[in-house]
Short mmCIF file of C-alpha atoms and ligand atoms in Angstrom, two decimals:
data_model
loop_
_atom_site.label_atom_id
_atom_site.label_comp_id
_atom_site.label_asym_id
_atom_site.label_seq_id
_atom_site.Cartn_x
_atom_site.Cartn_y
_atom_site.Cartn_z
CA UNK B 62 51.48 -66.30 -60.36
CA UNK B 63 52.50 -65.43 -56.77
CA UNK B 64 52.99 -61.82 -57.76
CA UNK B 65 49.59 -61.68 -59.52
CA UNK B 66 47.94 -62.98 -56.33
CA UNK B 67 49.67 -60.47 -54.06
CA UNK B 68 48.77 -57.65 -56.35
CA UNK B 69 45.21 -58.82 -56.43
CA UNK B 70 45.11 -58.89 -52.63
CA UNK B 71 46.54 -55.39 -52.20
CA UNK B 72 44.23 -53.94 -54.80
CA UNK B 73 41.18 -55.56 -53.15
CA UNK B 74 42.14 -54.29 -49.75
CA UNK B 75 42.51 -50.76 -51.11
CA UNK B 76 39.12 -50.94 -52.82
CA UNK B 77 37.45 -52.28 -49.70
CA UNK B 78 38.89 -49.39 -47.71
CA UNK B 79 37.42 -46.92 -50.16
CA UNK B 80 33.88 -48.19 -49.98
CA UNK B 81 31.31 -46.04 -48.18
CA UNK B 82 28.17 -48.26 -48.39
CA UNK B 83 27.31 -51.85 -47.84
CA UNK B 84 26.23 -52.09 -51.53
CA UNK B 85 29.70 -51.05 -52.73
CA UNK B 86 31.23 -53.57 -50.33
CA UNK B 87 28.98 -56.34 -51.63
CA UNK B 88 29.94 -55.61 -55.24
CA UNK B 89 33.65 -56.10 -54.33
CA UNK B 90 32.83 -59.28 -52.47
CA UNK B 91 31.13 -60.63 -55.63
CA UNK B 92 34.04 -59.54 -57.77
CA UNK B 93 36.30 -61.67 -55.56
CA UNK B 94 34.22 -64.58 -54.26
CA UNK B 95 31.16 -64.67 -56.55
CA UNK B 96 30.69 -67.52 -59.01
CA UNK B 97 32.88 -65.93 -61.60
CA UNK B 98 34.85 -63.88 -59.02
CA UNK B 99 38.62 -63.54 -59.38
CA UNK B 100 39.54 -65.66 -56.34
CA UNK B 101 36.92 -68.26 -57.31
CA UNK B 102 38.47 -68.50 -60.76
CA UNK B 103 41.97 -68.85 -59.54
CA UNK B 104 40.92 -71.58 -57.05
CA UNK B 105 39.35 -73.46 -59.95
CA UNK B 106 42.56 -73.11 -62.01
CA UNK B 107 44.79 -74.36 -59.20
CA UNK B 108 44.72 -77.89 -60.50
CA UNK B 109 46.46 -76.73 -63.67
CA UNK B 110 49.46 -75.44 -61.82
CA UNK B 111 52.44 -77.73 -61.82
CA UNK B 112 52.91 -79.90 -58.80
CA UNK B 113 56.00 -78.15 -57.35
CA UNK B 114 54.36 -74.83 -57.13
CA UNK B 115 50.79 -75.92 -56.38
CA UNK B 116 51.18 -76.45 -52.65
CA UNK B 117 52.86 -73.06 -52.09
CA UNK B 118 50.32 -71.27 -54.23
CA UNK B 119 47.46 -73.08 -52.45
CA UNK B 120 48.71 -71.92 -49.09
CA UNK B 121 49.09 -68.33 -50.35
CA UNK B 122 45.63 -68.43 -51.92
CA UNK B 123 44.05 -69.62 -48.74
CA UNK B 124 45.83 -66.95 -46.78
CA UNK B 125 44.57 -64.30 -49.17
CA UNK B 126 40.99 -65.61 -48.99
CA UNK B 127 41.04 -65.45 -45.15
CA UNK B 128 42.57 -61.97 -45.15
CA UNK B 129 40.10 -60.53 -47.64
CA UNK B 130 37.12 -62.08 -45.84
CA UNK B 131 38.35 -60.58 -42.54
CA UNK B 132 38.88 -57.14 -44.07
CA UNK B 133 35.41 -57.28 -45.67
CA UNK B 134 33.67 -58.24 -42.46
CA UNK B 135 35.50 -55.63 -40.42
CA UNK B 136 34.63 -52.99 -42.97
CA UNK B 137 31.00 -54.09 -42.98
CA UNK B 138 30.88 -53.69 -39.21
CA UNK B 139 32.48 -50.26 -39.37
CA UNK B 140 29.88 -49.18 -41.95
CA UNK B 141 27.09 -50.40 -39.75
CA UNK B 142 28.41 -48.54 -36.73
CA UNK B 143 29.26 -45.24 -38.19
CA UNK B 144 26.56 -42.71 -39.09
CA UNK B 145 29.05 -40.39 -40.76
CA UNK B 146 31.56 -41.97 -42.99
CA UNK B 147 33.63 -38.96 -43.81
CA UNK B 148 34.46 -35.80 -41.91
CA UNK B 149 36.42 -32.89 -43.27
CA UNK B 150 38.55 -31.72 -40.36
CA UNK B 151 39.84 -28.79 -42.40
CA UNK B 152 36.44 -26.99 -42.60
CA UNK B 153 36.73 -23.79 -40.52
CA UNK B 154 34.63 -24.01 -37.32
CA UNK B 155 31.55 -21.87 -36.54
CA UNK B 156 32.33 -19.70 -33.59
CA UNK B 157 29.61 -19.48 -31.04
CA UNK B 158 28.42 -15.92 -30.50
CA UNK B 159 29.63 -14.51 -27.21
CA UNK B 160 28.41 -11.44 -25.50
CA UNK B 161 30.32 -8.52 -23.96
CA UNK B 162 29.77 -5.93 -21.27
CA UNK B 163 26.97 -3.38 -21.98
CA UNK B 164 28.22 -0.05 -23.24
CA UNK B 165 27.18 1.70 -20.04
CA UNK B 166 29.10 -0.84 -17.99
CA UNK B 167 32.15 -0.27 -20.16
CA UNK B 168 31.77 3.51 -19.64
CA UNK B 169 31.42 3.11 -15.91
CA UNK B 170 34.61 0.94 -15.74
CA UNK B 171 36.51 3.45 -17.80
CA UNK B 172 35.43 6.50 -15.74
CA UNK B 173 36.05 4.62 -12.54
CA UNK B 174 39.63 3.67 -13.63
CA UNK B 175 40.41 7.24 -14.76
CA UNK B 176 39.65 8.51 -11.24
CA UNK B 177 41.12 5.57 -9.34
CA UNK B 178 44.38 6.17 -11.15
CA UNK B 179 44.74 9.46 -9.22
CA UNK B 180 43.69 8.21 -5.86
CA UNK B 181 39.93 8.33 -5.86
CA UNK B 182 38.16 5.50 -4.09
CA UNK B 183 35.09 3.90 -5.69
CA UNK B 184 32.00 3.99 -3.46
CA UNK B 185 28.39 2.91 -3.76
CA UNK B 186 25.50 3.89 -1.59
CA UNK B 187 21.80 2.75 -1.41
CA UNK B 188 19.64 3.49 -4.45
CA UNK B 189 16.60 3.45 -2.20
CA UNK B 190 17.61 6.27 0.12
CA UNK B 191 16.31 8.58 2.82
CA UNK B 192 15.21 12.04 1.75
CA UNK B 193 17.69 13.49 4.22
CA UNK B 194 20.73 12.16 2.31
CA UNK B 195 19.27 13.00 -1.08
CA UNK B 196 18.08 16.57 -0.22
CA UNK B 197 17.93 17.81 3.36
CA UNK B 198 21.65 17.28 4.20
CA UNK B 199 22.46 18.89 0.84
CA UNK B 200 20.86 22.19 1.91
CA UNK B 201 17.51 21.50 0.31
CA UNK B 202 14.74 21.40 2.92
CA UNK B 203 11.48 19.81 1.87
CA UNK B 204 9.86 23.11 0.95
CA UNK B 205 12.68 24.30 -1.20
CA UNK B 206 11.84 25.18 -4.75
CA UNK B 207 15.13 23.82 -6.13
CA UNK B 208 13.90 20.28 -5.44
CA UNK B 209 11.53 20.55 -8.38
CA UNK B 210 14.43 19.99 -10.72
CA UNK B 211 14.99 16.54 -9.30
CA UNK B 212 11.68 14.97 -10.36
CA UNK B 213 11.83 12.48 -7.54
CA UNK B 214 10.21 9.07 -7.07
CA UNK B 215 9.01 8.76 -3.51
CA UNK B 216 8.70 5.30 -1.91
CA UNK B 217 5.53 4.62 0.06
CA UNK B 218 7.00 4.01 3.53
CA UNK B 219 6.46 5.49 7.00
CA UNK B 220 8.56 8.60 7.57
CA UNK B 221 11.73 8.38 9.65
CA UNK B 222 11.81 10.99 12.44
CA UNK B 223 15.13 12.44 11.29
CA UNK B 224 15.66 11.17 7.76
CA UNK B 225 12.10 11.63 6.44
CA UNK B 226 10.63 9.85 3.41
CA UNK B 227 12.36 7.30 1.23
CA UNK B 228 13.21 8.11 -2.38
CA UNK B 229 14.86 6.49 -5.34
CA UNK B 230 18.19 8.39 -5.50
CA UNK B 231 17.65 11.22 -7.99
CA UNK B 232 21.36 11.95 -8.10
CA UNK B 233 24.66 10.54 -6.78
CA UNK B 234 25.14 13.62 -4.59
CA UNK B 235 23.13 11.59 -2.04
CA UNK B 236 26.44 9.71 -1.43
CA UNK B 237 28.30 12.84 -0.28
CA UNK B 238 27.25 12.91 3.34
CA UNK B 239 27.20 9.15 3.51
CA UNK B 240 30.86 9.08 2.51
CA UNK B 241 31.74 11.76 5.07
CA UNK B 242 30.06 9.57 7.70
CA UNK B 243 31.79 6.42 6.49
CA UNK B 244 35.27 7.92 6.38
CA UNK B 245 34.93 9.98 9.54
CA UNK B 246 37.81 12.43 9.16
CA UNK B 247 39.25 13.71 5.86
CA UNK B 248 41.11 13.22 3.53
CA UNK B 249 38.18 12.01 1.37
CA UNK B 250 38.56 11.20 -2.31
CA UNK B 251 35.38 9.51 -3.45
CA UNK B 252 34.09 8.49 -6.88
CA UNK B 253 30.52 7.27 -6.50
CA UNK B 254 29.00 5.85 -9.65
CA UNK B 255 25.44 4.59 -9.40
CA UNK B 256 21.96 4.42 -10.86
CA UNK B 257 19.70 7.47 -10.46
CA UNK B 258 15.97 7.76 -11.05
CA UNK B 259 13.81 10.64 -12.12
CA UNK B 260 10.21 10.92 -13.30
CA UNK B 261 10.95 11.83 -16.87
CA UNK B 262 10.96 9.99 -20.13
CA UNK B 263 11.49 11.34 -23.66
CA UNK B 264 14.18 11.09 -26.38
CA UNK B 265 16.86 12.50 -24.17
CA UNK B 266 15.71 11.27 -20.72
CA UNK B 267 15.18 7.86 -19.27
CA UNK B 268 13.63 7.23 -15.76
CA UNK B 269 16.74 5.30 -14.84
CA UNK B 270 20.23 6.55 -15.73
CA UNK B 271 23.67 6.68 -14.24
CA UNK B 272 25.73 9.49 -12.65
CA UNK B 273 29.24 9.73 -11.34
CA UNK B 274 30.02 11.91 -8.38
CA UNK B 275 33.42 13.08 -7.25
CA UNK B 276 34.03 14.36 -3.74
CA UNK B 277 37.33 15.62 -2.38
CA UNK B 278 37.71 16.99 1.16
CA UNK B 279 40.96 17.86 2.89
CA UNK B 280 42.74 20.86 4.39
CA UNK B 281 43.38 23.63 1.85
CA UNK B 282 41.34 22.29 -1.02
CA UNK B 283 40.47 25.10 -3.46
CA UNK B 284 38.89 25.67 -6.87
CA UNK B 285 42.37 25.21 -8.37
CA UNK B 286 42.21 21.56 -7.29
CA UNK B 287 38.73 21.25 -8.83
CA UNK B 288 39.85 22.72 -12.08
CA UNK B 289 42.95 20.59 -12.18
CA UNK B 290 40.94 17.37 -11.55
CA UNK B 291 38.44 18.23 -14.28
CA UNK B 292 41.15 18.99 -16.77
CA UNK B 293 42.90 15.71 -15.84
CA UNK B 294 39.64 13.91 -16.55
CA UNK B 295 38.98 15.73 -19.78
CA UNK B 296 42.46 14.89 -21.14
CA UNK B 297 42.47 11.31 -19.96
CA UNK B 298 38.91 10.33 -20.83
CA UNK B 299 38.29 12.46 -23.95
CA UNK B 300 41.76 13.16 -25.39
CA UNK B 301 44.97 15.08 -24.91
CA UNK B 302 43.77 18.25 -26.59
CA UNK B 303 40.56 18.73 -24.53
CA UNK B 304 40.10 21.50 -21.94
CA UNK B 305 37.36 22.32 -19.42
CA UNK B 306 35.82 25.64 -18.45
CA UNK B 307 33.71 26.63 -15.43
CA UNK B 308 30.64 28.76 -15.76
CA UNK B 309 28.99 30.24 -12.62
CA UNK B 310 25.78 28.48 -11.71
CA UNK B 311 23.68 27.72 -8.67
CA UNK B 312 23.40 24.50 -6.68
CA UNK B 313 22.25 24.44 -3.10
CA UNK B 314 25.00 22.10 -1.92
CA UNK B 315 27.99 23.96 -3.42
CA UNK B 316 29.20 27.53 -3.03
CA UNK B 317 30.39 28.72 -5.41
CA UNK B 318 28.74 26.43 -7.96
CA UNK B 319 29.65 25.91 -11.58
CA UNK B 320 28.57 24.20 -14.74
CA UNK B 321 31.47 22.38 -16.40
CA UNK B 322 31.94 22.61 -20.16
CA UNK B 323 34.39 20.70 -22.26
CA UNK B 324 36.03 22.17 -25.38
CA UNK B 325 34.59 20.80 -28.60
CA UNK B 326 36.74 18.12 -30.25
CA UNK B 327 36.23 19.50 -33.71
CA UNK B 328 36.96 23.20 -33.26
CA UNK B 329 38.84 23.23 -29.84
CA UNK B 330 36.68 25.99 -28.41
CA UNK B 331 36.52 28.31 -31.47
CA UNK B 332 32.96 27.51 -32.45
CA UNK B 333 31.72 25.30 -35.22
CA UNK B 334 28.51 23.91 -36.68
CA UNK B 335 28.48 20.95 -34.26
CA UNK B 336 28.90 22.78 -30.93
CA UNK B 337 27.70 26.29 -31.89
CA UNK B 338 30.00 28.22 -29.46
CA UNK B 339 32.97 25.90 -29.03
CA UNK B 340 32.01 24.27 -25.76
CA UNK B 341 29.81 21.31 -24.79
CA UNK B 342 28.13 21.09 -21.40
CA UNK B 343 29.20 18.22 -19.12
CA UNK B 344 27.59 18.73 -15.78
CA UNK B 345 27.66 20.44 -12.32
CA UNK B 346 30.47 21.11 -9.83
CA UNK B 347 31.43 23.35 -7.00
CA UNK B 348 33.03 23.90 -3.60
CA UNK B 349 31.19 21.87 -0.94
CA UNK B 350 28.84 24.09 1.02
CA UNK B 351 29.79 24.49 4.71
CA UNK B 352 26.32 23.26 5.70
CA UNK B 353 26.92 20.00 3.85
CA UNK B 354 30.22 19.54 5.61
CA UNK B 355 28.53 20.10 8.94
CA UNK B 356 25.80 17.59 8.03
CA UNK B 357 28.68 15.06 7.61
CA UNK B 358 30.21 16.10 10.93
CA UNK B 359 33.21 17.73 9.28
CA UNK B 360 34.43 21.09 10.57
CA UNK B 361 34.12 23.68 7.72
CA UNK B 362 36.63 25.90 9.51
CA UNK B 363 39.33 23.25 9.14
CA UNK B 364 38.43 21.50 5.93
CA UNK B 365 37.21 22.50 2.48
CA UNK B 366 36.25 20.35 -0.49
CA UNK B 367 34.98 20.21 -4.00
CA UNK B 368 32.40 18.04 -5.64
CA UNK B 369 31.20 17.40 -9.20
CA UNK B 370 28.68 15.13 -10.77
CA UNK B 371 27.10 14.29 -14.03
CA UNK B 372 25.57 11.68 -16.29
CA UNK B 373 27.51 8.54 -17.43
CA UNK B 374 25.36 8.01 -20.57
CA UNK B 375 25.77 11.60 -21.76
CA UNK B 376 29.47 11.58 -21.04
CA UNK B 377 29.91 8.34 -22.93
CA UNK B 378 27.87 9.56 -25.88
CA UNK B 379 30.04 12.63 -26.07
CA UNK B 380 33.16 10.54 -26.05
CA UNK B 381 32.11 7.99 -28.52
CA UNK B 382 30.77 10.72 -30.78
CA UNK B 383 27.55 8.88 -30.65
CA UNK B 384 24.58 10.49 -32.26
CA UNK B 385 21.85 8.30 -30.88
CA UNK B 386 18.57 10.05 -31.71
CA UNK B 387 16.83 8.50 -28.71
CA UNK B 388 18.56 7.75 -25.44
CA UNK B 389 16.11 4.89 -24.83
CA UNK B 390 17.86 2.86 -27.56
CA UNK B 391 20.75 2.37 -25.15
CA UNK B 392 18.52 0.24 -22.91
CA UNK B 393 16.57 -1.50 -25.60
CA UNK B 394 18.67 -4.68 -25.95
CA UNK B 395 18.61 -4.09 -29.75
CA UNK B 396 21.61 -6.13 -30.90
CA UNK B 397 22.14 -3.80 -33.91
CA UNK B 398 23.12 -1.16 -31.34
CA UNK B 399 24.74 -3.30 -28.73
CA UNK B 400 27.06 -5.25 -31.05
CA UNK B 401 28.66 -2.02 -32.20
CA UNK B 402 30.36 -1.49 -28.88
N1 LIG G 18 23.66 16.47 -8.37
C1 LIG G 18 23.59 17.41 -9.44
C2 LIG G 18 22.55 16.95 -10.45
O1 LIG G 18 22.08 15.90 -10.39
C3 LIG G 18 24.91 17.59 -10.14
C4 LIG G 18 25.94 18.14 -9.25
C5 LIG G 18 26.14 19.52 -9.25
C6 LIG G 18 26.80 17.39 -8.51
C7 LIG G 18 27.10 20.15 -8.45
C8 LIG G 18 27.79 17.94 -7.69
C9 LIG G 18 27.90 19.35 -7.71
O2 LIG G 18 28.60 17.23 -6.93
O3 LIG G 18 28.89 19.93 -6.93
O4 LIG G 18 22.19 17.73 -11.33
#
């Protein structure tokens, strides 16, 4: 008898624990304490138990009644308080979407590190700048035809007696003389990466883009140093097997001036369908013109220097092998593009 009672108690507690609604709980309560419930029946039959055992069984039965009633009321409260009765902790979580740096920012960081590794110092100069720094000090007086290439945005401000109008920097070369003035006397090893602005928009141009500009000035700097630096960049940024080549060109602020090409990744300079003649154009470079050194108060008889500069977006697209049909996509915030990088 005792054993039956204890089993009954344990079973009931387990069933109560398994319930998830008040209705299920009520059913169990009826099965135990209802008119023909199990506990009710046993209580009724207690009088048939022989005297010796009756007292002990009676106490046990009372105990079980109390316990079950407590368990039922606790469970009932729990059900009332909880909105969710079951939670599967093993379900994999949903990760929140997190962003990352824009591809142009990634490119800037990488270009910057490549040059910083060999001693260049990162600089930034105003994007709204005096004409003098953007053109005049770079050997391009206001009536010079070469200026037409830099389709410049002019800012509507009164002219400065020495520095002239204000412009949105059309190239990072505007930082050259600024850097000479900041540093004072050479050595100078600048890498200036900044936004540039030109009045042009089509599939391969955007009115705002980025350039990086290198400037090195010291005693005895020659074209050999320029070539070495460009080759270093080509190998470290694009890959071990890449080379550069210099083609004569004309810029007002360098003499001699060059256009820099990089060997095609596919055919290594031999010529293929992709590059046509084996080389891809990167940008401009040259030996700093003596007039530019003078504008920065550096003596061209003592010091020489080289400079180079070109577009971040283009360089990055060449590295990534990106074939973006329209450069404007890079700034479109279209996640189908952005999430790929
Ligand atoms: N500033 C030139 C441009 O925007 C590029 C350039 C050419 C930069 C020659 C240089 C250089 O530093 O030496 O087209």
